[in-house]
mmCIF file with all atom_site columns, C-alpha atoms in Angstrom:
data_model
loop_
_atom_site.group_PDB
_atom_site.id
_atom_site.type_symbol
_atom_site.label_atom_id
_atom_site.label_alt_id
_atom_site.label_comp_id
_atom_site.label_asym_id
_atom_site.label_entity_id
_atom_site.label_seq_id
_atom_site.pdbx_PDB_ins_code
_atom_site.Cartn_x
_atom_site.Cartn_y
_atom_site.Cartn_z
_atom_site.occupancy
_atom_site.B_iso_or_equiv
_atom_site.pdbx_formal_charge
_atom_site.auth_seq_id
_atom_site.auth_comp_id
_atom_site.auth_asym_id
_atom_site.auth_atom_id
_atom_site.pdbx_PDB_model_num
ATOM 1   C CA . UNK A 1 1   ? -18.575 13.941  11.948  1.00 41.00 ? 134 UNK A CA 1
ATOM 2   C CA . UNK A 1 2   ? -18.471 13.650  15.547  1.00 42.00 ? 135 UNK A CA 1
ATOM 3   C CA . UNK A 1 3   ? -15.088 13.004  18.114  1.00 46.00 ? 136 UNK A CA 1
ATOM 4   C CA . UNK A 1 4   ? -13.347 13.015  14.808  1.00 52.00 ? 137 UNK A CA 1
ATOM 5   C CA . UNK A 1 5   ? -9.780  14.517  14.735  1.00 55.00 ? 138 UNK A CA 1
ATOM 6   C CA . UNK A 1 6   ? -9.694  17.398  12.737  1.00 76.00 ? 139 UNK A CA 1
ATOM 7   C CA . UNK A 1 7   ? -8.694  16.844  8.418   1.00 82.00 ? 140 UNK A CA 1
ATOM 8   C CA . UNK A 1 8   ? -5.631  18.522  8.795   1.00 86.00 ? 141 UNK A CA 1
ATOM 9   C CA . UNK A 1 9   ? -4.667  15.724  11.102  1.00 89.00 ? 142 UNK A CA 1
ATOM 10  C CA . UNK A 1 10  ? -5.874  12.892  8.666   1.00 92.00 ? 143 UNK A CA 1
ATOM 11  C CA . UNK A 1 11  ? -4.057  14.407  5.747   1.00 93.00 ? 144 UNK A CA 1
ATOM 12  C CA . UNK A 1 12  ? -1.180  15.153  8.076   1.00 93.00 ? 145 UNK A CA 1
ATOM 13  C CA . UNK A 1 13  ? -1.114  10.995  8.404   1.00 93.00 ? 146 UNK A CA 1
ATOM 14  C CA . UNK A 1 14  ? -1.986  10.323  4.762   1.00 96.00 ? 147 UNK A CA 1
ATOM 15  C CA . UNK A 1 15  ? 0.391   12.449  3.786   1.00 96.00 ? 148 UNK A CA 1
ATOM 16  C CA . UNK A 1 16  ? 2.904   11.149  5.707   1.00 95.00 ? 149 UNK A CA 1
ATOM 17  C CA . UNK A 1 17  ? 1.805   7.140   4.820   1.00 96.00 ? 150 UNK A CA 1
ATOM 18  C CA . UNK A 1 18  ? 2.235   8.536   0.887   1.00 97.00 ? 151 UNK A CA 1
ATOM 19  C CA . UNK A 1 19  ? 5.856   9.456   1.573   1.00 98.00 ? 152 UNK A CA 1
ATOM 20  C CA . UNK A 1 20  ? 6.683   6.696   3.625   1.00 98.00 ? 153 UNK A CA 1
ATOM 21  C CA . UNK A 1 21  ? 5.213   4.552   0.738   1.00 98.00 ? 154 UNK A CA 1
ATOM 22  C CA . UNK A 1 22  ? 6.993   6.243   -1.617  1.00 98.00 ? 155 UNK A CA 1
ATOM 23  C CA . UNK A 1 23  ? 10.297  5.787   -0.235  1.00 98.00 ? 156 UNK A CA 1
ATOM 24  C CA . UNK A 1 24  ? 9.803   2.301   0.078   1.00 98.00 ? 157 UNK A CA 1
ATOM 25  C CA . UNK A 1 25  ? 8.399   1.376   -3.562  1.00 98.00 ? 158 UNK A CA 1
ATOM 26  C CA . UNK A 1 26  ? 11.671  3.054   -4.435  1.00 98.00 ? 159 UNK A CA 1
ATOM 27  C CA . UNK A 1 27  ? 13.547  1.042   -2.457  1.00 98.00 ? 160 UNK A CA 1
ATOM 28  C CA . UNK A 1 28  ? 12.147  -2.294  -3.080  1.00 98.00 ? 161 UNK A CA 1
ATOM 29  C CA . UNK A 1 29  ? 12.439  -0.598  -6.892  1.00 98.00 ? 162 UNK A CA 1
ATOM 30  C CA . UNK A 1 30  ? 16.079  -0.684  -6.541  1.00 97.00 ? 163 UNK A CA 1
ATOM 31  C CA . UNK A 1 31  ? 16.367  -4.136  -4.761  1.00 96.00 ? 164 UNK A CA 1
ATOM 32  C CA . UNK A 1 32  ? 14.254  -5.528  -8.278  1.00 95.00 ? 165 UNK A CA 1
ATOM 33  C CA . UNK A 1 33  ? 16.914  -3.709  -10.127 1.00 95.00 ? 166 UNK A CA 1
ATOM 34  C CA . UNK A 1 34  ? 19.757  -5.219  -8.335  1.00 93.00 ? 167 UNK A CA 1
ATOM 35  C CA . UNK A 1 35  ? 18.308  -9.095  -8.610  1.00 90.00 ? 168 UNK A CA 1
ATOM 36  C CA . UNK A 1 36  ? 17.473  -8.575  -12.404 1.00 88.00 ? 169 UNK A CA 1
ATOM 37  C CA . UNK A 1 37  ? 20.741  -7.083  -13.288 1.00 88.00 ? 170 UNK A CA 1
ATOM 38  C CA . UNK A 1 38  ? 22.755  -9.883  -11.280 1.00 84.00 ? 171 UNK A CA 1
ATOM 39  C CA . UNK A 1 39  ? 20.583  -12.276 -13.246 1.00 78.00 ? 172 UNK A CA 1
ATOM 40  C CA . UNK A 1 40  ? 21.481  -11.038 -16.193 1.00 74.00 ? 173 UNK A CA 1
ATOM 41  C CA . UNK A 1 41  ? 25.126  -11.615 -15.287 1.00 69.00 ? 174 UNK A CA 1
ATOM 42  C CA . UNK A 1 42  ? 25.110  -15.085 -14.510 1.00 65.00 ? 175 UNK A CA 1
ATOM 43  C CA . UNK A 1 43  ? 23.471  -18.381 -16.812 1.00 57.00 ? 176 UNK A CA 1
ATOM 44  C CA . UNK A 1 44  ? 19.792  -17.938 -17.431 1.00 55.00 ? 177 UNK A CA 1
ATOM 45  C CA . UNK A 1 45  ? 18.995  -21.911 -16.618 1.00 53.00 ? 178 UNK A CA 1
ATOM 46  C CA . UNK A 1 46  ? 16.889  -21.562 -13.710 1.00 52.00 ? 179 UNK A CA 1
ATOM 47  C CA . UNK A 1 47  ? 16.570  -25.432 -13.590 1.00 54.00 ? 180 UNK A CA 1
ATOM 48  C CA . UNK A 1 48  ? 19.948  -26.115 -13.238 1.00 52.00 ? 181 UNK A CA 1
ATOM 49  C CA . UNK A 1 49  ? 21.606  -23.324 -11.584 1.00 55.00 ? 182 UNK A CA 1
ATOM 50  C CA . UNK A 1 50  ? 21.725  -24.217 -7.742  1.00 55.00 ? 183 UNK A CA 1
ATOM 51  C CA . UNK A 1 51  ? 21.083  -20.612 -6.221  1.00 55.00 ? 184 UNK A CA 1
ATOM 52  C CA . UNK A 1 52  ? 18.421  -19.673 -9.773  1.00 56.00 ? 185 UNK A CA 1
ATOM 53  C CA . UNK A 1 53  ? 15.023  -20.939 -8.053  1.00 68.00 ? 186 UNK A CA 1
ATOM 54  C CA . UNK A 1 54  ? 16.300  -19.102 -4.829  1.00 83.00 ? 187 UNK A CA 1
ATOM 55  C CA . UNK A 1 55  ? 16.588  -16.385 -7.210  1.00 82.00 ? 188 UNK A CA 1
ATOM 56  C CA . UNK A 1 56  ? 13.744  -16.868 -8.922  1.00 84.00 ? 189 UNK A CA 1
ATOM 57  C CA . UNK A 1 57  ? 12.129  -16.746 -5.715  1.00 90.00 ? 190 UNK A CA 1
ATOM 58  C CA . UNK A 1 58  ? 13.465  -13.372 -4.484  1.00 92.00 ? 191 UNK A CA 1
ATOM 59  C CA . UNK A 1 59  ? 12.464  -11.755 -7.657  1.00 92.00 ? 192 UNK A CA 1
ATOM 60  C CA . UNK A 1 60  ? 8.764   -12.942 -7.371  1.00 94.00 ? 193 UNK A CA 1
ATOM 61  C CA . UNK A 1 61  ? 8.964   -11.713 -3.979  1.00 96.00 ? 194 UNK A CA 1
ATOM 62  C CA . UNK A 1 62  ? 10.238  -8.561  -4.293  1.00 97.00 ? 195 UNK A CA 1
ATOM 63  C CA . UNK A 1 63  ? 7.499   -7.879  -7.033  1.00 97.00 ? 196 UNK A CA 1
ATOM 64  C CA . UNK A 1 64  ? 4.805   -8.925  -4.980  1.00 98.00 ? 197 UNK A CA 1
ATOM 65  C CA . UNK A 1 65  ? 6.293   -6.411  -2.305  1.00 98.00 ? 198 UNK A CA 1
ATOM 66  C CA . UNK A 1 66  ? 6.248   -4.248  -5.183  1.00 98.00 ? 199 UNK A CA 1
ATOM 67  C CA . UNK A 1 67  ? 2.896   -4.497  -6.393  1.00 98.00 ? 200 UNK A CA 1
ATOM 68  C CA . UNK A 1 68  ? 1.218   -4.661  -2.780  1.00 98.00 ? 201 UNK A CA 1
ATOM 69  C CA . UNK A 1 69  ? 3.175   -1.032  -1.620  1.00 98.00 ? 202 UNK A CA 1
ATOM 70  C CA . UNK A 1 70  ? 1.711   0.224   -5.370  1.00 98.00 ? 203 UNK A CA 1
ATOM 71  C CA . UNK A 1 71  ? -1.733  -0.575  -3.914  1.00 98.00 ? 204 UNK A CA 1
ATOM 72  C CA . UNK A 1 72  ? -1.186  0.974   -1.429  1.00 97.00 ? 205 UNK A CA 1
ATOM 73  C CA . UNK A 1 73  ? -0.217  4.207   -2.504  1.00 98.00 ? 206 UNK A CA 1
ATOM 74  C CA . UNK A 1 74  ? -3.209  4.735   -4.743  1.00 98.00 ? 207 UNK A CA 1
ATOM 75  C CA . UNK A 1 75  ? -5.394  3.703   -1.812  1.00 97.00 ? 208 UNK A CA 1
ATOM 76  C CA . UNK A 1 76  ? -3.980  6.599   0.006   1.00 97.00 ? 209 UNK A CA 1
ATOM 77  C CA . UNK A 1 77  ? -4.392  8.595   -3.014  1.00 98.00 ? 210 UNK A CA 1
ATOM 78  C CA . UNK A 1 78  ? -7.929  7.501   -2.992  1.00 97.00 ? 211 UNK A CA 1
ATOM 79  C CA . UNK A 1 79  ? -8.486  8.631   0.845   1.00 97.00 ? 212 UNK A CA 1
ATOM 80  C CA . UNK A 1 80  ? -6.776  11.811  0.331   1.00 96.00 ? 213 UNK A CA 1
ATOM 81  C CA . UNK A 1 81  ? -9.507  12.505  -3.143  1.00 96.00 ? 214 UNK A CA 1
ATOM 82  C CA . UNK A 1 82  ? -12.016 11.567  -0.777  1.00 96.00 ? 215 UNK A CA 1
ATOM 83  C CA . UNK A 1 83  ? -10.434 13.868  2.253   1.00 95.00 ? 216 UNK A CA 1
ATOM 84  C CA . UNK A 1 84  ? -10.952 16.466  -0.024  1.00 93.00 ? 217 UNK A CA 1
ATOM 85  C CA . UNK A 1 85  ? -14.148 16.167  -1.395  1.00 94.00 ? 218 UNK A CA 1
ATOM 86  C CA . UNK A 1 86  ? -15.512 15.910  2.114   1.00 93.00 ? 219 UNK A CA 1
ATOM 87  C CA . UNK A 1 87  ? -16.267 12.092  1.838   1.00 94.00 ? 220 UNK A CA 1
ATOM 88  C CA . UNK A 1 88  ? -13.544 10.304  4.090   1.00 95.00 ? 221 UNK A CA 1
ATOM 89  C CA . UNK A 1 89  ? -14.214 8.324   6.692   1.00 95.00 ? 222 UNK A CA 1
ATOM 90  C CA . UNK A 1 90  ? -18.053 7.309   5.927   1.00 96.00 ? 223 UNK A CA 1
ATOM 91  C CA . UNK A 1 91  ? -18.220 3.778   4.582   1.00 96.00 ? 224 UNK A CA 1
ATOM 92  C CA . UNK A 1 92  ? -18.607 3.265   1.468   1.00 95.00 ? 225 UNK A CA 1
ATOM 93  C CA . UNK A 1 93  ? -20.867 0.257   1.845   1.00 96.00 ? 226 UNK A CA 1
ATOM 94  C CA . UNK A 1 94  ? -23.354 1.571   4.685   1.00 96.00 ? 227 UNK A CA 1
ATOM 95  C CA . UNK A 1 95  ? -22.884 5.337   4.557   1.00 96.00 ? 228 UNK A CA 1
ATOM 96  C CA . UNK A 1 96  ? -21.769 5.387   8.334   1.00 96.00 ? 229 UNK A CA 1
ATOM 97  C CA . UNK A 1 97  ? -19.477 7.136   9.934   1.00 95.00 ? 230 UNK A CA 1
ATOM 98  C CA . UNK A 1 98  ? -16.074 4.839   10.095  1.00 96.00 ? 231 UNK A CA 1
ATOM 99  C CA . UNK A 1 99  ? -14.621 5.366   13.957  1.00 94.00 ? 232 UNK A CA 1
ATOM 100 C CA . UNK A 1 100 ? -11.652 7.626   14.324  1.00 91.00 ? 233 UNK A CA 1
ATOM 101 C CA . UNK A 1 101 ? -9.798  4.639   16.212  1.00 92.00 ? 234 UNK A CA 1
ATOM 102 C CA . UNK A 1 102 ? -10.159 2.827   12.682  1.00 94.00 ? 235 UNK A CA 1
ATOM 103 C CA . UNK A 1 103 ? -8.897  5.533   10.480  1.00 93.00 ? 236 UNK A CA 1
ATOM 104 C CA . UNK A 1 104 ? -6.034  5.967   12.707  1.00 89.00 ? 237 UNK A CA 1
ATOM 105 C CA . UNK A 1 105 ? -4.710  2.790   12.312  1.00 91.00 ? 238 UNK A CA 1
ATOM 106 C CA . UNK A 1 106 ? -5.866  2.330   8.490   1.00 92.00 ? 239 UNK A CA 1
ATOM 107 C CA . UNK A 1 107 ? -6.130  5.286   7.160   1.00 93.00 ? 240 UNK A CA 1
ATOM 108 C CA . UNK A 1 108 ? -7.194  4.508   3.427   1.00 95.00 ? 241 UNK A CA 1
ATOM 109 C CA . UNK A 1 109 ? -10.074 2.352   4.961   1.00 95.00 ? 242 UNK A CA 1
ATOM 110 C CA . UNK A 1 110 ? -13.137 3.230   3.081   1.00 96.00 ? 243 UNK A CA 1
ATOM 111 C CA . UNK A 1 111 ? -15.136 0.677   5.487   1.00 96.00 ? 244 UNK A CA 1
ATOM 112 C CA . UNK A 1 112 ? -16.866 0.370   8.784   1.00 95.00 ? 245 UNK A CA 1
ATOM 113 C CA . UNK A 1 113 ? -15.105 -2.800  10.887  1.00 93.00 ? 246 UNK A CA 1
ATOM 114 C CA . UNK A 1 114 ? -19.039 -4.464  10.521  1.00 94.00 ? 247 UNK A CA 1
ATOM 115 C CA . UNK A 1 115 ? -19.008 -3.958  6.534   1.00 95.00 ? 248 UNK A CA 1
ATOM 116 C CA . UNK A 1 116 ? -15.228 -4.863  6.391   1.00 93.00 ? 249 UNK A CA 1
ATOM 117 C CA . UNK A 1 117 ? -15.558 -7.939  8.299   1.00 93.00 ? 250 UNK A CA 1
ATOM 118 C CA . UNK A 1 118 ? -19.063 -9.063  6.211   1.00 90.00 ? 251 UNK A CA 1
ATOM 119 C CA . UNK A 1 119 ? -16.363 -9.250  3.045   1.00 79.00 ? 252 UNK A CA 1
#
């Protein structure tokens, strides 16, 4: 790979993304907690609770939060597999070399800005 920062320094920044990732699923983990256990508190009628489709509405957020920073993480656990077996950073689509600017700022992509914007 050429003008590419070394892997030490992508893994460096995966590994840091991972952690960073982690410490928020476990946070918004606890905030899902919180809502579900206050639900359970209070009358289960949705319908005719005034604050239960506010509610309702946090919970479904906080989920999707949830589900997105899971994603995440096993896309960074996919770039690190790939760090490893010598395979990050060339698109997976093409077979080019993905630019260093890109990985820098997403650094789980597994495609070139060209294939990425053809999606």
């Amino acid at each position: 790979m050429t003008d590419m920062p070394e892997n030490a320094d992508f893994e460096a920044r995966l590994a840091a993304d991972r952690a960073a990732t982690l410490t928020q699923i476990e946070a918004l983990t606890r905030d899902f907690q919180s809502i579900v256990d206050a639900n359970a508190l209070v009358a289960v009628d949705d319908e005719h609770d005034p604050d239960g489709s506010s509610t309702a509405f946090e919970r479904a957020h906080v989920a999707s939060l949830l589900t997105q920073a899971r994603l995440h993480l096993d896309h960074l656990d996919e770039a690190l597999t790939r760090l490893r077996e010598g395979r990050y950073g060339i698109c997976e689509r093409c077979g080019t070399e993905i630019p260093a600017e890109r990985l820098e700022i997403r650094p789980a992509s597994t495609r070139c800005v060209g294939c990425a914007a053809a999606d």
